[in-house]
C-alpha cells in the first residue's frame, strides 16, 4: 500500500514500537478482536520495517478508564481506539487528524462522522466503526404469542405483558448497567423527542421529555415487572445480548453485531425502529467509536502510517463483517450497500444518515457519560426519582462543562 504521509512527530527512522490500546468487540468475550488487530499489525509490520505495533485489548467496561489512567500516569498509548476523544484534545494531548492521515484516507471518511470528530473546528477523533440501534424482537416468541412488532410505547407494554404471561424470562431486556448505560439512556430519550443536548449543544439531560421517558420506564416496564429477573441497573449490555441469543428475551434495543450472535444460536430476529409514545421516534441513535493518536511519544509519522494502513477497504470491511458493524468510509459503505450478502445491515446503514450521535465533541462528554453510567440505573428502581436524578446529572454536566 502506497500512501502520502505528513511528516509529523519527532522520531526519526530508528526502530519504533507503537503502543496501541483498543476496545473489545467480541460479543462472546473471546479474543477475536485481539486476533484481528494483531493480524493487521503483522501485515503492517511486514511492509514497514522498523515499526512494531504492540496491541492491548480491553473490555468496553474498562477501556476508557484504562486509557485515562495511562494518560494520568504519564504513559499514554501512541494510539487508542475508545469511546471519547474530546477531553484529550482539549488538553492538547492529541495529534490533529490532518497530521496523521493522508489526504485520500481523510477524504474517504463519511462526512457526518468525520465532522463529529472535531473540537473547535479541528478534527482530533477519527471515526473507527459506526452502528445505529433498532428495536430487536424474537420472531419466534412473537409468532407464538400472536404479536405484531410494537409501533408505540403502549405496543411495547402490551407485547411485554403477553410475553411475560407466556413465561418469557426477559419480556423486555433493559440494560442500564455500567457497561453501556449511556446508550440505552439516549435511545429512550430520543424516542420521546428528547436527548442529551438541544440544537445548539447545551445539555438538556433533565428536560421534560427525558424525565417523561424515565417515568414511563420506571412505572411501566420496570414497575409492572416486564424487564426480567435482573434489575436494569445491574444488567449490562453483553449479558443482555447473550440472553437474547439464547432465546430468553422478547425485545431489546440492539446494534448490528447482535444479528450474528443470534444467528449462531438459531434465533430469528425481527427489527423495527424504537417507537415513541405515539409512533416512530424522530431520531434513532447512532454511535461512532473513535481512533486517536497521542503526542506524548512523538511518534506521529509512524502513527499516521499505521492508521492509513488500518483504514484501507480490506481492513475496514473485514472488521465490519466480523462484528456486523457499519464501516466509516465512503468506499466501504458503498461496497456494503451494494452487496446482498450484507442485506441484513442495510436498515442500519439507512438509519445512519439520520441518526443522532453522542455529543462527543464536547470536552465534558467523557465525564458526563461516566456519571450517567454510575447513576442512571437507580432511576428506575422502586424508590427511583427520575426528576431528581436527571436533574442532578444535568447540574453536574453543566458544572463539568463550565469548568472546562
Coordinates of C-alpha atoms in Angstrom, one line a residue, residues 4 123 154:
X4 CA 1.1 10.1 1.1
X123 CA -10.6 17.2 13.8
X154 CA -48.2 1.1 24.5

